[in-house]
Amino acid sequence: MKHTKKETPQIPLMETSKESSLAKVWIDASTGHKIEKLVNRNGNNYSFYFHNNPFIKSKDGNSDLMIFSGRTETSSQYFTVNLKTKEIQQITNTKGSKRGEILGTKTRKVFYMVNDSVFSTHIDTHKTEFIYEFNDDVIGSISTLNADETLLGGALITKEENEIFKKNPSKSSYFDKIYEAKLERSLITINVNTKEYNNLYSENAWLNHIQFSPTNPDVLMYCHEGPWHKVDRIWNINIKTKKTELVHKRTVDREIAGHEFFSPDGKTIWFDLQIPRSVTFYVAGKNIETGEETRYGLKRDEWSIHFNISPDQKTFAGDGGDEGQVARAKDGMWLYHFIPKNDSLVSTKLVNMKNHNYDLEPNVHFSPDGKQIIFRANFEGSTQIYAVDIKKHSLN
């Protein structure tokens, strides 16, 4: 009997749009890179914010899982998607919309809030544990977990500040108002085992973007939020000594530094640097051990709302931006992969995002194997999660 070779179905070459997403897998006609719809379930699905790690090994260790938030008819829940098999499992099943996006890879738990209460749910057993409830006198939130996974970090805000948010729900309305109010905020920790609450540090400033170091359990990064050209934004605090340290000091009028994040080894804090604002663009990194600062220049159209770094710390990704963003880019609606060369970044366009509305930020993540960039987008009319190959697809 003669056996014929089974042909692999050809992946369609399409503009990235609502039509392409129906194909589940396609080649971006503008870039030549393969894109796949990573999560296939009804409703809106959201990948994590760019500096929140969503990845954990499967229980058997043979593949990687990604945690994401999915909307149901009555609430939001956390799910896992197996990056190899694309199998989806629901982790949480409690009532109420959840916020937090905090993953403990050692304890294999996802931490989150529902209303004023903090919970954890085990990724494998789905067992949910109550951790802490903020009382009626304070408005608190948690947003990060330290490296040994014993402490949650977050902030307390005043009721006056909360009223400003309620009366001004859009960012364009509340952003300047919160900054100018100069109301007290506090950095806090909650011990996940003893449930002990600790008020760590207070200041009459908008303390935000709170992130524990991925390797040093005592280092907490936070920012002075507000118009970036008016603040020295990026700070660290040692939670044992309470010593604070400015990471980057502005040197000229209207210089900005922001959207900071730790490198995987915890040694460097990377950030978007513009000297001055909207003129000269860099991805910059401050080595917090040596104090040395590295700067990679990039072009205006390559500027991105968020940058991220690969697991091997050799390359970067960016999610681009539309003309309404700070760079005022004329052709910036792309997802990028960047390779450092001398003092600059050499870019490759991965996804044409012209059909995406940047009111939803794509929030790029490298996959754990470093071969894909995972992002969220709304070009199909709802919010969904996709992955694009960094290596260009061969059409042969």
Tab-separated table of C-alpha atoms in Angstrom:
chain	number	residue	atom	x	y	z
A	1	MET	CA	0.000	0.000	0.000
A	2	LYS	CA	1.288	3.423	-0.946
A	3	HIS	CA	1.330	5.977	1.846
A	4	THR	CA	1.014	9.639	1.041
A	5	LYS	CA	2.568	12.317	3.229
A	6	LYS	CA	-0.017	14.193	5.246
A	7	GLU	CA	0.170	17.884	4.400
A	8	THR	CA	0.148	20.487	7.139
A	9	PRO	CA	-2.748	22.927	6.670
A	10	GLN	CA	-1.497	26.255	5.405
A	11	ILE	CA	-1.788	29.113	7.866
A	12	PRO	CA	-3.662	32.021	6.282
A	13	LEU	CA	-1.885	35.311	5.581
A	14	MET	CA	-4.270	37.995	6.838
A	15	GLU	CA	-4.500	41.524	8.188
A	16	THR	CA	-4.723	41.350	11.970
A	17	SER	CA	-8.377	42.158	12.598
A	18	LYS	CA	-11.708	40.695	13.653
A	19	GLU	CA	-11.663	38.429	10.608
A	20	SER	CA	-8.209	37.031	11.351
A	21	SER	CA	-9.103	36.251	14.952
A	22	LEU	CA	-11.879	33.962	13.723
A	23	ALA	CA	-9.167	31.859	12.081
A	24	LYS	CA	-7.549	31.346	15.528
A	25	VAL	CA	-4.079	31.189	13.892
A	26	TRP	CA	-2.815	33.472	11.143
A	27	ILE	CA	0.222	35.202	9.699
A	28	ASP	CA	0.168	38.984	10.096
A	29	ALA	CA	0.188	40.263	6.512
A	30	SER	CA	2.210	43.335	7.486
A	31	THR	CA	4.953	41.622	9.490
A	32	GLY	CA	5.091	37.943	8.471
A	33	HIS	CA	4.871	36.767	12.096
A	34	LYS	CA	2.488	34.012	13.218
A	35	ILE	CA	-0.225	34.978	15.727
A	36	GLU	CA	-2.526	32.648	17.617
A	37	LYS	CA	-5.534	33.269	19.783
A	38	LEU	CA	-4.273	31.874	23.060
A	39	VAL	CA	-7.515	31.712	25.056
A	40	ASN	CA	-10.659	30.324	23.470
A	41	ARG	CA	-13.579	30.837	25.811
A	42	ASN	CA	-16.697	32.987	25.700
A	43	GLY	CA	-16.614	36.435	27.244
A	44	ASN	CA	-13.836	38.967	27.695
A	45	ASN	CA	-10.464	37.594	28.748
A	46	TYR	CA	-7.645	39.687	30.214
A	47	SER	CA	-3.959	38.885	30.530
A	48	PHE	CA	-2.120	40.375	33.514
A	49	TYR	CA	-0.676	43.882	33.733
A	50	PHE	CA	2.789	43.987	32.187
A	51	HIS	CA	4.861	43.757	35.393
A	52	ASN	CA	2.704	41.108	37.113
A	53	ASN	CA	4.061	37.609	36.463
A	54	PRO	CA	1.270	35.315	35.163
A	55	PHE	CA	3.334	32.141	34.533
A	56	ILE	CA	3.787	28.972	36.557
A	57	LYS	CA	4.803	25.422	35.717
A	58	SER	CA	2.063	22.800	35.437
A	59	LYS	CA	1.762	20.430	38.382
A	60	ASP	CA	3.629	17.688	36.491
A	61	GLY	CA	6.303	20.165	35.401
A	62	ASN	CA	5.938	19.280	31.725
A	63	SER	CA	4.421	22.544	30.501
A	64	ASP	CA	3.763	26.154	31.426
A	65	LEU	CA	0.473	27.588	32.633
A	66	MET	CA	-0.632	31.205	32.339
A	67	ILE	CA	-3.108	32.721	34.786
A	68	PHE	CA	-5.666	35.125	33.328
A	69	SER	CA	-8.891	36.834	34.291
A	70	GLY	CA	-12.079	35.912	32.468
A	71	ARG	CA	-15.459	37.583	32.672
A	72	THR	CA	-18.548	35.492	33.375
A	73	GLU	CA	-22.188	36.584	33.362
A	74	THR	CA	-22.071	37.744	36.970
A	75	SER	CA	-18.420	38.284	37.934
A	76	SER	CA	-14.787	37.803	36.988
A	77	GLN	CA	-12.870	34.612	37.727
A	78	TYR	CA	-9.286	33.411	37.433
A	79	PHE	CA	-8.376	30.684	34.973
A	80	THR	CA	-5.280	28.867	33.741
A	81	VAL	CA	-4.424	28.142	30.134
A	82	ASN	CA	-1.844	25.473	29.328
A	83	LEU	CA	0.513	27.112	26.839
A	84	LYS	CA	1.262	23.747	25.224
A	85	THR	CA	-2.174	22.114	25.006
A	86	LYS	CA	-4.336	25.300	25.267
A	87	GLU	CA	-6.474	23.516	27.875
A	88	ILE	CA	-8.336	25.979	30.114
A	89	GLN	CA	-9.233	25.376	33.738
A	90	GLN	CA	-11.206	27.660	36.039
A	91	ILE	CA	-9.409	28.301	39.342
A	92	THR	CA	-11.850	30.454	41.297
A	93	ASN	CA	-15.585	30.093	41.583
A	94	THR	CA	-16.589	32.573	44.289
A	95	LYS	CA	-19.008	35.433	43.751
A	96	GLY	CA	-17.813	38.948	43.056
A	97	SER	CA	-15.360	40.591	40.692
A	98	LYS	CA	-11.746	40.035	41.608
A	99	ARG	CA	-8.748	42.351	41.511
A	100	GLY	CA	-5.150	41.723	42.358
A	101	GLU	CA	-3.313	39.718	39.670
A	102	ILE	CA	-0.835	38.298	42.195
A	103	LEU	CA	0.689	34.864	41.634
A	104	GLY	CA	2.779	32.885	44.110
A	105	THR	CA	4.826	30.376	42.128
A	106	LYS	CA	6.225	28.673	45.263
A	107	THR	CA	2.928	28.314	47.124
A	108	ARG	CA	1.056	27.809	43.817
A	109	LYS	CA	-1.609	30.293	44.880
A	110	VAL	CA	-3.263	33.284	43.243
A	111	PHE	CA	-3.985	36.186	45.604
A	112	TYR	CA	-6.744	38.737	45.023
A	113	MET	CA	-9.390	40.956	46.554
A	114	VAL	CA	-13.171	40.854	46.440
A	115	ASN	CA	-14.587	44.116	47.758
A	116	ASP	CA	-12.620	44.805	50.971
A	117	SER	CA	-11.441	41.231	51.592
A	118	VAL	CA	-8.225	39.427	50.594
A	119	PHE	CA	-8.244	35.766	49.523
A	120	SER	CA	-5.941	33.150	48.051
A	121	THR	CA	-6.882	30.180	45.876
A	122	HIS	CA	-4.618	27.207	45.211
A	123	ILE	CA	-4.066	26.706	41.497
A	124	ASP	CA	-4.179	22.894	41.608
A	125	THR	CA	-6.691	22.126	44.364
A	126	HIS	CA	-8.804	25.303	43.900
A	127	LYS	CA	-9.042	25.555	47.685
A	128	THR	CA	-9.822	29.151	48.678
A	129	GLU	CA	-8.591	30.734	51.913
A	130	PHE	CA	-9.666	33.997	53.520
A	131	ILE	CA	-6.653	36.106	54.513
A	132	TYR	CA	-7.698	39.583	55.646
A	133	GLU	CA	-10.555	42.085	55.688
A	134	PHE	CA	-9.954	45.841	55.750
A	135	ASN	CA	-12.251	47.503	58.274
A	136	ASP	CA	-14.728	50.254	57.448
A	137	ASP	CA	-12.363	53.013	58.575
A	138	VAL	CA	-9.777	52.402	55.859
A	139	ILE	CA	-9.721	51.784	52.109
A	140	GLY	CA	-6.994	49.299	51.323
A	141	SER	CA	-5.739	47.227	48.423
A	142	ILE	CA	-3.006	44.674	47.740
A	143	SER	CA	-1.017	44.435	44.518
A	144	THR	CA	2.198	42.457	45.048
A	145	LEU	CA	3.787	39.487	46.841
A	146	ASN	CA	7.338	39.365	48.156
A	147	ALA	CA	9.982	36.903	46.983
A	148	ASP	CA	9.552	34.377	49.813
A	149	GLU	CA	5.754	34.666	49.439
A	150	THR	CA	5.100	35.560	53.066
A	151	LEU	CA	4.007	39.191	52.638
A	152	LEU	CA	1.450	40.898	50.443
A	153	GLY	CA	2.137	44.558	49.690
A	154	GLY	CA	-0.337	47.303	48.926
A	155	ALA	CA	-1.636	50.735	49.852
A	156	LEU	CA	-4.147	52.572	52.006
A	157	ILE	CA	-5.944	55.645	50.694
A	158	THR	CA	-8.113	58.229	52.425
A	159	LYS	CA	-11.874	58.439	52.018
A	160	GLU	CA	-11.346	61.900	50.501
A	161	GLU	CA	-9.208	60.386	47.762
A	162	ASN	CA	-11.736	57.641	47.170
A	163	GLU	CA	-14.434	60.287	46.651
A	164	ILE	CA	-12.295	61.958	43.976
A	165	PHE	CA	-12.069	58.628	42.148
A	166	LYS	CA	-15.832	58.083	42.422
A	167	LYS	CA	-16.667	61.533	41.064
A	168	ASN	CA	-14.042	61.341	38.296
A	169	PRO	CA	-14.071	57.763	36.978
A	170	SER	CA	-11.947	58.358	33.858
A	171	LYS	CA	-8.159	58.641	34.139
A	172	SER	CA	-8.139	61.963	32.274
A	173	SER	CA	-10.470	63.360	34.957
A	174	TYR	CA	-8.901	62.039	38.160
A	175	PHE	CA	-5.188	61.999	37.302
A	176	ASP	CA	-4.299	65.631	37.988
A	177	LYS	CA	-6.871	65.938	40.780
A	178	ILE	CA	-5.419	63.067	42.823
A	179	TYR	CA	-1.879	64.371	42.332
A	180	GLU	CA	-2.756	67.937	43.316
A	181	ALA	CA	-4.764	66.868	46.385
A	182	LYS	CA	-1.567	65.629	48.132
A	183	LEU	CA	-3.588	63.395	50.439
A	184	GLU	CA	-1.936	60.862	52.703
A	185	ARG	CA	-1.249	57.410	51.342
A	186	SER	CA	0.396	54.520	53.163
A	187	LEU	CA	2.355	51.490	52.029
A	188	ILE	CA	1.215	48.365	53.881
A	189	THR	CA	2.026	44.682	54.192
A	190	ILE	CA	-0.116	41.717	55.226
A	191	ASN	CA	1.478	38.460	56.370
A	192	VAL	CA	-0.276	35.679	54.457
A	193	ASN	CA	0.379	33.115	57.220
A	194	THR	CA	-0.157	35.054	60.466
A	195	LYS	CA	-2.609	37.573	58.920
A	196	GLU	CA	-0.619	40.338	60.628
A	197	TYR	CA	-1.159	43.812	59.150
A	198	ASN	CA	1.632	46.411	59.126
A	199	ASN	CA	1.543	50.084	58.158
A	200	LEU	CA	4.969	50.413	56.565
A	201	TYR	CA	5.324	54.016	55.409
A	202	SER	CA	3.105	57.075	54.933
A	203	GLU	CA	3.464	60.228	52.879
A	204	ASN	CA	1.256	63.022	51.537
A	205	ALA	CA	1.747	61.806	47.980
A	206	TRP	CA	0.105	59.467	45.497
A	207	LEU	CA	2.030	56.240	46.224
A	208	ASN	CA	1.333	53.723	43.479
A	209	HIS	CA	2.700	51.032	41.090
A	210	ILE	CA	3.803	48.934	44.085
A	211	GLN	CA	6.070	45.958	43.301
A	212	PHE	CA	8.150	43.656	45.470
A	213	SER	CA	11.538	42.599	44.142
A	214	PRO	CA	11.316	39.125	42.548
A	215	THR	CA	14.437	37.993	44.450
A	216	ASN	CA	14.879	40.124	47.610
A	217	PRO	CA	11.911	39.726	49.995
A	218	ASP	CA	12.805	42.967	51.813
A	219	VAL	CA	12.807	45.357	48.822
A	220	LEU	CA	9.574	47.064	47.791
A	221	MET	CA	9.439	49.444	44.825
A	222	TYR	CA	6.797	52.143	44.611
A	223	CYS	CA	6.262	55.360	42.704
A	224	HIS	CA	5.200	58.930	43.274
A	225	GLU	CA	2.305	58.920	40.824
A	226	GLY	CA	1.099	62.000	38.985
A	227	PRO	CA	2.127	63.921	35.859
A	228	TRP	CA	5.506	62.306	35.206
A	229	HIS	CA	7.276	65.579	34.388
A	230	LYS	CA	6.374	66.898	37.857
A	231	VAL	CA	7.571	63.968	39.985
A	232	ASP	CA	10.748	62.074	40.794
A	233	ARG	CA	8.757	58.936	40.375
A	234	ILE	CA	10.642	55.690	41.111
A	235	TRP	CA	11.532	54.737	44.713
A	236	ASN	CA	12.568	51.689	46.743
A	237	ILE	CA	11.978	51.037	50.427
A	238	ASN	CA	13.601	48.386	52.590
A	239	ILE	CA	10.703	46.984	54.603
A	240	LYS	CA	12.961	46.096	57.569
A	241	THR	CA	14.985	49.304	57.894
A	242	LYS	CA	12.265	51.584	56.412
A	243	LYS	CA	15.000	53.333	54.415
A	244	THR	CA	13.722	54.885	51.154
A	245	GLU	CA	15.855	55.502	48.074
A	246	LEU	CA	15.184	57.426	44.857
A	247	VAL	CA	15.976	55.240	41.839
A	248	HIS	CA	16.201	57.923	39.131
A	249	LYS	CA	16.598	61.653	39.685
A	250	ARG	CA	15.354	63.948	36.889
A	251	THR	CA	18.102	66.178	35.480
A	252	VAL	CA	16.311	68.628	33.140
A	253	ASP	CA	12.944	70.379	32.948
A	254	ARG	CA	10.119	68.063	31.813
A	255	GLU	CA	12.236	64.918	31.985
A	256	ILE	CA	10.118	61.849	32.727
A	257	ALA	CA	10.763	58.315	33.955
A	258	GLY	CA	8.055	55.735	34.543
A	259	HIS	CA	6.317	52.398	33.978
A	260	GLU	CA	9.096	50.835	35.977
A	261	PHE	CA	9.626	47.096	36.433
A	262	PHE	CA	12.194	44.704	37.905
A	263	SER	CA	14.465	42.484	35.843
A	264	PRO	CA	13.930	38.747	36.535
A	265	ASP	CA	17.105	38.602	38.651
A	266	GLY	CA	15.983	41.607	40.720
A	267	LYS	CA	19.231	43.482	40.089
A	268	THR	CA	17.906	46.134	37.691
A	269	ILE	CA	14.861	48.383	37.569
A	270	TRP	CA	13.952	49.190	33.958
A	271	PHE	CA	11.805	52.148	32.930
A	272	ASP	CA	10.633	54.433	30.138
A	273	LEU	CA	12.930	57.488	30.117
A	274	GLN	CA	12.332	60.658	28.073
A	275	ILE	CA	14.769	63.612	28.168
A	276	PRO	CA	12.774	65.792	27.915
A	277	ARG	CA	9.196	64.537	27.675
A	278	SER	CA	8.080	63.611	24.128
A	279	VAL	CA	11.469	64.502	22.577
A	280	THR	CA	14.183	61.896	23.172
A	281	PHE	CA	13.272	58.316	24.070
A	282	TYR	CA	15.125	55.589	25.963
A	283	VAL	CA	14.587	52.289	27.705
A	284	ALA	CA	16.724	52.772	30.809
A	285	GLY	CA	17.831	50.466	33.598
A	286	LYS	CA	19.268	51.255	37.021
A	287	ASN	CA	21.382	48.577	38.671
A	288	ILE	CA	20.245	48.857	42.285
A	289	GLU	CA	23.427	47.198	43.582
A	290	THR	CA	26.024	49.309	41.733
A	291	GLY	CA	23.983	52.437	40.908
A	292	GLU	CA	25.026	52.192	37.250
A	293	GLU	CA	22.390	53.324	34.735
A	294	THR	CA	22.078	51.858	31.224
A	295	ARG	CA	20.246	53.675	28.432
A	296	TYR	CA	19.108	52.326	25.069
A	297	GLY	CA	17.814	54.893	22.609
A	298	LEU	CA	14.837	54.287	20.356
A	299	LYS	CA	12.883	56.147	17.690
A	300	ARG	CA	9.656	58.040	18.350
A	301	ASP	CA	7.481	55.503	16.502
A	302	GLU	CA	9.069	52.666	18.512
A	303	TRP	CA	8.134	54.157	21.886
A	304	SER	CA	5.716	51.914	23.767
A	305	ILE	CA	3.263	52.382	26.621
A	306	HIS	CA	4.930	49.438	28.332
A	307	PHE	CA	8.209	47.657	27.807
A	308	ASN	CA	9.195	44.242	29.103
A	309	ILE	CA	12.335	42.121	29.191
A	310	SER	CA	12.907	38.535	28.057
A	311	PRO	CA	13.520	35.683	30.536
A	312	ASP	CA	17.209	35.597	29.526
A	313	GLN	CA	17.365	39.413	29.953
A	314	LYS	CA	18.887	39.884	26.481
A	315	THR	CA	15.988	41.461	24.535
A	316	PHE	CA	12.941	43.654	25.091
A	317	ALA	CA	9.348	43.924	23.889
A	318	GLY	CA	7.069	46.936	23.540
A	319	ASP	CA	3.339	47.355	22.955
A	320	GLY	CA	3.457	50.545	20.860
A	321	GLY	CA	0.898	53.319	21.098
A	322	ASP	CA	-1.439	55.544	19.096
A	323	GLU	CA	-1.052	59.249	18.282
A	324	GLY	CA	-2.830	60.238	21.490
A	325	GLN	CA	0.000	58.876	23.666
A	326	VAL	CA	2.937	60.877	25.003
A	327	ALA	CA	5.232	60.128	22.038
A	328	ARG	CA	2.692	61.484	19.509
A	329	ALA	CA	3.925	58.767	17.147
A	330	LYS	CA	2.638	58.923	13.559
A	331	ASP	CA	3.256	55.192	12.990
A	332	GLY	CA	3.444	53.633	16.438
A	333	MET	CA	0.582	51.127	16.451
A	334	TRP	CA	2.731	47.983	16.430
A	335	LEU	CA	3.973	45.353	18.829
A	336	TYR	CA	7.769	45.354	18.806
A	337	HIS	CA	10.676	43.091	19.626
A	338	PHE	CA	13.902	44.961	20.474
A	339	ILE	CA	17.524	43.791	20.424
A	340	PRO	CA	20.125	46.031	22.077
A	341	LYS	CA	22.988	47.108	19.818
A	342	ASN	CA	25.567	49.409	21.392
A	343	ASP	CA	23.500	52.236	22.951
A	344	SER	CA	20.337	51.713	20.875
A	345	LEU	CA	17.519	49.229	20.384
A	346	VAL	CA	17.020	47.602	16.981
A	347	SER	CA	13.324	46.910	16.447
A	348	THR	CA	11.317	44.264	14.636
A	349	LYS	CA	7.592	44.782	14.072
A	350	LEU	CA	5.611	41.746	15.206
A	351	VAL	CA	1.930	42.742	15.000
A	352	ASN	CA	0.129	45.509	13.126
A	353	MET	CA	-2.196	46.975	15.767
A	354	LYS	CA	-4.030	49.477	13.546
A	355	ASN	CA	-7.372	47.753	14.283
A	356	HIS	CA	-6.780	47.833	18.043
A	357	ASN	CA	-8.180	50.577	20.289
A	358	TYR	CA	-5.368	51.640	22.625
A	359	ASP	CA	-7.830	52.575	25.374
A	360	LEU	CA	-7.035	48.948	26.212
A	361	GLU	CA	-3.293	48.676	26.798
A	362	PRO	CA	-1.792	45.478	25.274
A	363	ASN	CA	0.563	44.833	28.248
A	364	VAL	CA	3.173	42.611	26.600
A	365	HIS	CA	4.729	39.561	28.290
A	366	PHE	CA	7.433	37.236	26.995
A	367	SER	CA	6.399	33.588	27.153
A	368	PRO	CA	8.473	31.530	29.636
A	369	ASP	CA	10.477	29.960	26.779
A	370	GLY	CA	11.189	33.408	25.337
A	371	LYS	CA	9.809	32.475	21.916
A	372	GLN	CA	6.538	34.435	21.935
A	373	ILE	CA	5.110	37.754	23.047
A	374	ILE	CA	1.721	37.420	24.773
A	375	PHE	CA	-0.649	40.384	24.726
A	376	ARG	CA	-4.276	41.418	25.002
A	377	ALA	CA	-6.181	43.208	22.275
A	378	ASN	CA	-9.677	44.216	21.193
A	379	PHE	CA	-9.463	44.105	17.407
A	380	GLU	CA	-12.137	41.411	17.277
A	381	GLY	CA	-14.616	43.566	19.189
A	382	SER	CA	-14.031	42.050	22.626
A	383	THR	CA	-10.944	41.788	24.826
A	384	GLN	CA	-8.975	38.622	24.129
A	385	ILE	CA	-5.479	37.175	24.630
A	386	TYR	CA	-3.048	36.398	21.818
A	387	ALA	CA	0.532	35.238	21.303
A	388	VAL	CA	2.861	36.197	18.451
A	389	ASP	CA	6.020	34.314	17.484
A	390	ILE	CA	9.202	36.359	17.736
A	391	LYS	CA	10.789	34.363	14.933
A	392	LYS	CA	9.399	35.247	11.531
A	393	HIS	CA	7.238	32.533	9.995
A	394	SER	CA	8.516	30.671	6.956
A	395	LEU	CA	5.922	30.641	4.173
A	396	ASN	CA	7.681	27.795	2.326
